[in-house]
Amino acid sequence: GAGVSQSPSNKVTEKGKDVELRCDPISGHTALYWYRQSLGQGLEFLIYFQGNSAPDKSGLPSDRFSAERTGGSVSTLTIQRTQQEDSAVYLCASSLTGGSRREQYFGPGTRLTVT
Amino acid sequence: AQTVTQSQPEMSVQEAETVTLSCTYDTSENNYYLFWYKQPPSRQMILVIRQEAYKQQNATENRFSVNFQKAAKSFSLKISDSQLGDTAMYFCAFMINQGAQKLVFGQGTRLTINP
């Protein structure tokens, strides 16, 4: 079946502009995660959605970052007033919850470059 | 807070050799999972192997196996009969089995398999 998809694949924006990054999780996966990978670094947790529960936003680095998940499926990560330090690869992952199936399946990521 | 440390930024071996990647972690939790993910240049994070902390037996997946030492908080990955396609970044990751179940990643090891 289809995996996690993300769009756009690459995004170049000017400092100060807003950007939206999209994630389509695997059908039937109720959990959705956003991570950020800065150049040459490991992944950093940003936000977690689980069904209709309130999201866990504990990883968002500033109030310029927000995310929503509509209808329990597609998610959008929005970065307002982008800064150069926001340049990174943004990865989305989804997973089943419950039982022992907790593997997170990752999308290909969106590479964001802020000039 | 949980931390994951990968002490080898880069490694390089010849094809068909065996290579071991190191990972240590720090946690006060007792119920958790450990993972190794592979990230080739395509950016796609691919799950290589997982280990439940309550299991004493080391996980194996074909040429990949782990040495899980719970008391020492060590989780190394051994790749046997290495292949050119194993060239990638390898990330060790930790997940608490409760709440958001977010992954905490190490900084990664860049592994190159030479022909």
Tab-separated table of C-alpha atoms in Angstrom:
chain	number	residue	atom	x	y	z
A	1	GLY	CA	0.000	0.000	0.000
A	2	ALA	CA	0.976	3.652	-0.158
A	3	GLY	CA	3.446	4.971	2.368
A	4	VAL	CA	3.622	8.334	4.064
A	5	SER	CA	3.789	11.150	1.538
A	6	GLN	CA	4.940	14.727	2.026
A	7	SER	CA	4.784	17.808	-0.103
A	8	PRO	CA	6.542	19.763	-1.334
A	9	SER	CA	9.749	17.779	-1.593
A	10	ASN	CA	11.789	20.969	-1.493
A	11	LYS	CA	10.844	24.500	-0.540
A	12	VAL	CA	12.929	27.644	-0.813
A	13	THR	CA	11.521	30.727	0.858
A	14	GLU	CA	12.654	34.184	1.833
A	15	LYS	CA	13.227	35.110	5.424
A	16	GLY	CA	10.033	36.436	6.985
A	17	LYS	CA	7.639	34.537	4.737
A	18	ASP	CA	5.192	31.895	5.974
A	19	VAL	CA	5.382	28.285	4.743
A	20	GLU	CA	3.077	25.292	4.909
A	21	LEU	CA	4.295	21.706	4.766
A	22	ARG	CA	1.904	18.844	4.142
A	23	CYS	CA	1.861	15.243	5.322
A	24	ASP	CA	-0.422	12.398	4.196
A	25	PRO	CA	-0.087	9.479	6.632
A	26	ILE	CA	-0.637	5.823	5.887
A	27	SER	CA	-4.341	5.052	5.737
A	28	GLY	CA	-5.589	3.733	9.055
A	29	HIS	CA	-2.707	5.094	11.105
A	30	THR	CA	-4.110	7.108	13.986
A	31	ALA	CA	-0.833	8.568	15.252
A	32	LEU	CA	1.086	11.235	13.345
A	33	TYR	CA	4.413	12.844	14.232
A	34	TRP	CA	6.480	15.742	12.914
A	35	TYR	CA	10.253	15.781	13.347
A	36	ARG	CA	12.938	18.225	12.255
A	37	GLN	CA	16.376	17.219	11.029
A	38	SER	CA	18.914	19.988	10.867
A	39	LEU	CA	21.972	19.557	8.650
A	40	GLY	CA	24.088	16.628	9.829
A	41	GLN	CA	21.993	16.130	12.943
A	42	GLY	CA	19.596	13.576	14.327
A	43	LEU	CA	15.875	14.054	14.334
A	44	GLU	CA	14.187	16.363	16.811
A	45	PHE	CA	10.568	15.756	17.851
A	46	LEU	CA	8.176	18.629	17.137
A	47	ILE	CA	4.551	17.568	17.605
A	48	TYR	CA	2.365	14.464	17.958
A	49	PHE	CA	-1.282	13.846	17.034
A	50	GLN	CA	-3.274	10.860	18.246
A	51	GLY	CA	-6.846	10.494	17.028
A	52	ASN	CA	-9.080	13.220	18.412
A	53	SER	CA	-6.922	13.878	21.463
A	54	ALA	CA	-5.228	17.209	22.069
A	55	PRO	CA	-1.843	17.196	20.302
A	56	ASP	CA	1.429	17.010	22.204
A	57	LYS	CA	3.149	20.247	21.175
A	58	SER	CA	6.026	19.977	23.597
A	59	GLY	CA	8.684	19.898	20.879
A	60	LEU	CA	7.697	23.022	18.966
A	61	PRO	CA	10.678	25.410	19.186
A	62	SER	CA	8.700	28.667	19.158
A	63	ASP	CA	5.200	30.084	18.721
A	64	ARG	CA	5.993	30.644	15.048
A	65	PHE	CA	5.456	26.909	14.590
A	66	SER	CA	1.997	25.361	14.526
A	67	ALA	CA	0.380	22.254	13.120
A	68	GLU	CA	-3.061	20.885	12.557
A	69	ARG	CA	-4.509	17.588	11.521
A	70	THR	CA	-7.833	17.694	9.732
A	71	GLY	CA	-10.254	14.792	9.871
A	72	GLY	CA	-7.716	12.619	11.609
A	73	SER	CA	-5.723	12.239	8.410
A	74	VAL	CA	-3.757	14.930	6.562
A	75	SER	CA	-1.555	17.224	8.633
A	76	THR	CA	-0.112	20.643	7.871
A	77	LEU	CA	2.905	22.142	9.632
A	78	THR	CA	2.996	25.930	9.375
A	79	ILE	CA	6.019	28.091	10.076
A	80	GLN	CA	5.321	31.807	10.278
A	81	ARG	CA	7.881	34.538	9.694
A	82	THR	CA	10.560	32.022	8.735
A	83	GLN	CA	14.112	32.494	9.963
A	84	GLN	CA	17.344	31.098	8.553
A	85	GLU	CA	17.667	28.731	11.508
A	86	ASP	CA	14.414	27.087	10.380
A	87	SER	CA	16.281	25.617	7.404
A	88	ALA	CA	16.126	21.849	7.840
A	89	VAL	CA	14.439	18.701	6.595
A	90	TYR	CA	10.980	18.267	8.096
A	91	LEU	CA	9.952	14.634	8.394
A	92	CYS	CA	6.509	13.270	9.061
A	93	ALA	CA	5.807	9.803	10.431
A	94	SER	CA	2.692	7.799	11.189
A	95	SER	CA	1.992	4.691	13.205
A	96	LEU	CA	-0.689	2.400	14.475
A	97	THR	CA	-1.231	2.593	18.184
A	98	GLY	CA	-2.157	-0.075	20.629
A	99	GLY	CA	-0.770	-3.556	20.912
A	100	SER	CA	2.849	-4.008	19.988
A	101	ARG	CA	2.807	-2.335	16.584
A	102	ARG	CA	4.555	0.911	17.413
A	103	GLU	CA	6.887	1.301	14.467
A	104	GLN	CA	6.807	4.759	12.992
A	105	TYR	CA	6.815	4.890	9.207
A	106	PHE	CA	8.472	7.968	7.787
A	107	GLY	CA	7.808	10.052	4.736
A	108	PRO	CA	10.593	11.335	2.460
A	109	GLY	CA	10.623	14.724	4.115
A	110	THR	CA	10.461	18.323	2.957
A	111	ARG	CA	13.758	20.161	2.672
A	112	LEU	CA	13.156	23.776	3.695
A	113	THR	CA	15.710	26.416	2.803
A	114	VAL	CA	15.245	29.933	4.148
A	115	THR	CA	17.308	32.538	2.295
B	1	ALA	CA	14.894	13.369	30.076
B	2	GLN	CA	16.062	10.625	27.779
B	3	THR	CA	19.230	10.967	25.735
B	4	VAL	CA	20.783	8.801	23.041
B	5	THR	CA	24.480	8.945	22.199
B	6	GLN	CA	26.207	7.592	19.130
B	7	SER	CA	29.925	8.032	19.603
B	8	GLN	CA	31.012	7.199	16.043
B	9	PRO	CA	30.225	10.037	13.605
B	10	GLU	CA	31.629	8.065	10.658
B	11	MET	CA	32.678	4.521	9.873
B	12	SER	CA	33.984	2.836	6.770
B	13	VAL	CA	34.473	-0.856	5.991
B	14	GLN	CA	35.056	-3.065	2.990
B	15	GLU	CA	32.229	-4.959	1.363
B	16	ALA	CA	31.501	-8.339	3.025
B	17	GLU	CA	33.086	-7.282	6.307
B	18	THR	CA	31.232	-7.121	9.599
B	19	VAL	CA	30.730	-3.742	11.249
B	20	THR	CA	29.341	-2.747	14.647
B	21	LEU	CA	27.754	0.618	15.359
B	22	SER	CA	27.611	1.794	18.969
B	23	CYS	CA	24.737	3.397	20.842
B	24	THR	CA	24.220	4.225	24.489
B	25	TYR	CA	21.179	5.795	26.095
B	26	ASP	CA	20.157	7.267	29.389
B	27	THR	CA	16.755	6.817	30.994
B	28	SER	CA	15.119	6.108	34.320
B	29	GLU	CA	12.235	4.323	32.624
B	30	ASN	CA	11.883	0.564	32.593
B	31	ASN	CA	9.360	0.063	29.802
B	32	TYR	CA	10.725	1.221	26.481
B	33	TYR	CA	11.715	0.273	22.957
B	34	LEU	CA	14.943	0.754	21.046
B	35	PHE	CA	15.321	1.059	17.303
B	36	TRP	CA	17.897	1.367	14.587
B	37	TYR	CA	16.868	3.391	11.547
B	38	LYS	CA	18.729	3.689	8.263
B	39	GLN	CA	18.639	6.892	6.199
B	40	PRO	CA	20.083	6.609	2.691
B	41	PRO	CA	20.697	9.724	0.544
B	42	SER	CA	17.046	9.600	-0.503
B	43	ARG	CA	16.238	10.851	3.051
B	44	GLN	CA	13.730	8.039	3.608
B	45	MET	CA	14.039	6.759	7.177
B	46	ILE	CA	13.835	2.975	7.120
B	47	LEU	CA	13.387	0.836	10.207
B	48	VAL	CA	16.184	-1.718	10.416
B	49	ILE	CA	15.499	-3.448	13.711
B	50	ARG	CA	13.647	-2.982	16.990
B	51	GLN	CA	14.128	-4.286	20.527
B	52	GLU	CA	11.666	-4.370	23.397
B	53	ALA	CA	13.414	-3.594	26.686
B	54	TYR	CA	11.613	-6.400	28.515
B	55	LYS	CA	13.036	-9.005	26.146
B	56	GLN	CA	16.431	-10.392	27.067
B	57	GLN	CA	16.934	-12.066	23.702
B	58	ASN	CA	18.722	-9.888	21.184
B	59	ALA	CA	16.714	-9.040	18.066
B	60	THR	CA	17.921	-10.206	14.667
B	61	GLU	CA	16.776	-9.387	11.139
B	62	ASN	CA	18.703	-11.290	8.496
B	63	ARG	CA	22.200	-9.706	8.386
B	64	PHE	CA	21.356	-7.238	11.148
B	65	SER	CA	21.519	-8.044	14.842
B	66	VAL	CA	21.762	-6.094	18.055
B	67	ASN	CA	23.660	-6.488	21.303
B	68	PHE	CA	21.286	-5.147	23.947
B	69	GLN	CA	22.858	-4.666	27.358
B	70	LYS	CA	20.089	-3.232	29.519
B	71	ALA	CA	22.120	-2.715	32.672
B	72	ALA	CA	24.818	-0.892	30.727
B	73	LYS	CA	22.191	0.961	28.656
B	74	SER	CA	23.936	-0.083	25.500
B	75	PHE	CA	22.339	-1.027	22.169
B	76	SER	CA	24.831	-1.746	19.388
B	77	LEU	CA	24.003	-2.790	15.824
B	78	LYS	CA	26.015	-5.445	14.011
B	79	ILE	CA	25.856	-5.692	10.238
B	80	SER	CA	27.240	-8.944	8.868
B	81	ASP	CA	28.408	-9.512	5.312
B	82	SER	CA	28.052	-5.800	4.592
B	83	GLN	CA	26.805	-4.756	1.170
B	84	LEU	CA	27.211	-1.586	-0.864
B	85	GLY	CA	23.514	-0.867	-0.320
B	86	ASP	CA	24.128	-0.634	3.412
B	87	THR	CA	25.840	2.721	2.863
B	88	ALA	CA	23.705	5.244	4.746
B	89	MET	CA	23.297	7.240	7.940
B	90	TYR	CA	22.276	5.015	10.833
B	91	PHE	CA	20.315	6.400	13.755
B	92	CYS	CA	19.733	4.785	17.105
B	93	ALA	CA	16.422	5.766	18.674
B	94	PHE	CA	14.598	5.323	21.972
B	95	MET	CA	10.880	5.331	22.755
B	96	ILE	CA	9.085	5.219	26.087
B	97	ASN	CA	6.115	2.878	25.992
B	98	GLN	CA	3.584	5.445	27.185
B	99	GLY	CA	2.196	8.853	26.312
B	100	ALA	CA	3.223	10.317	22.982
B	101	GLN	CA	5.669	7.490	22.285
B	102	LYS	CA	7.909	9.932	20.481
B	103	LEU	CA	11.290	8.809	19.239
B	104	VAL	CA	14.442	10.291	20.726
B	105	PHE	CA	17.298	9.999	18.250
B	106	GLY	CA	21.048	9.916	18.468
B	107	GLN	CA	23.192	12.107	16.226
B	108	GLY	CA	23.762	9.315	13.730
B	109	THR	CA	26.687	7.371	12.285
B	110	ARG	CA	27.588	7.748	8.640
B	111	LEU	CA	28.485	4.281	7.368
B	112	THR	CA	30.272	3.786	4.077
B	113	ILE	CA	30.730	0.343	2.525
B	114	ASN	CA	33.623	0.326	0.082
B	115	PRO	CA	33.824	-2.056	-2.890
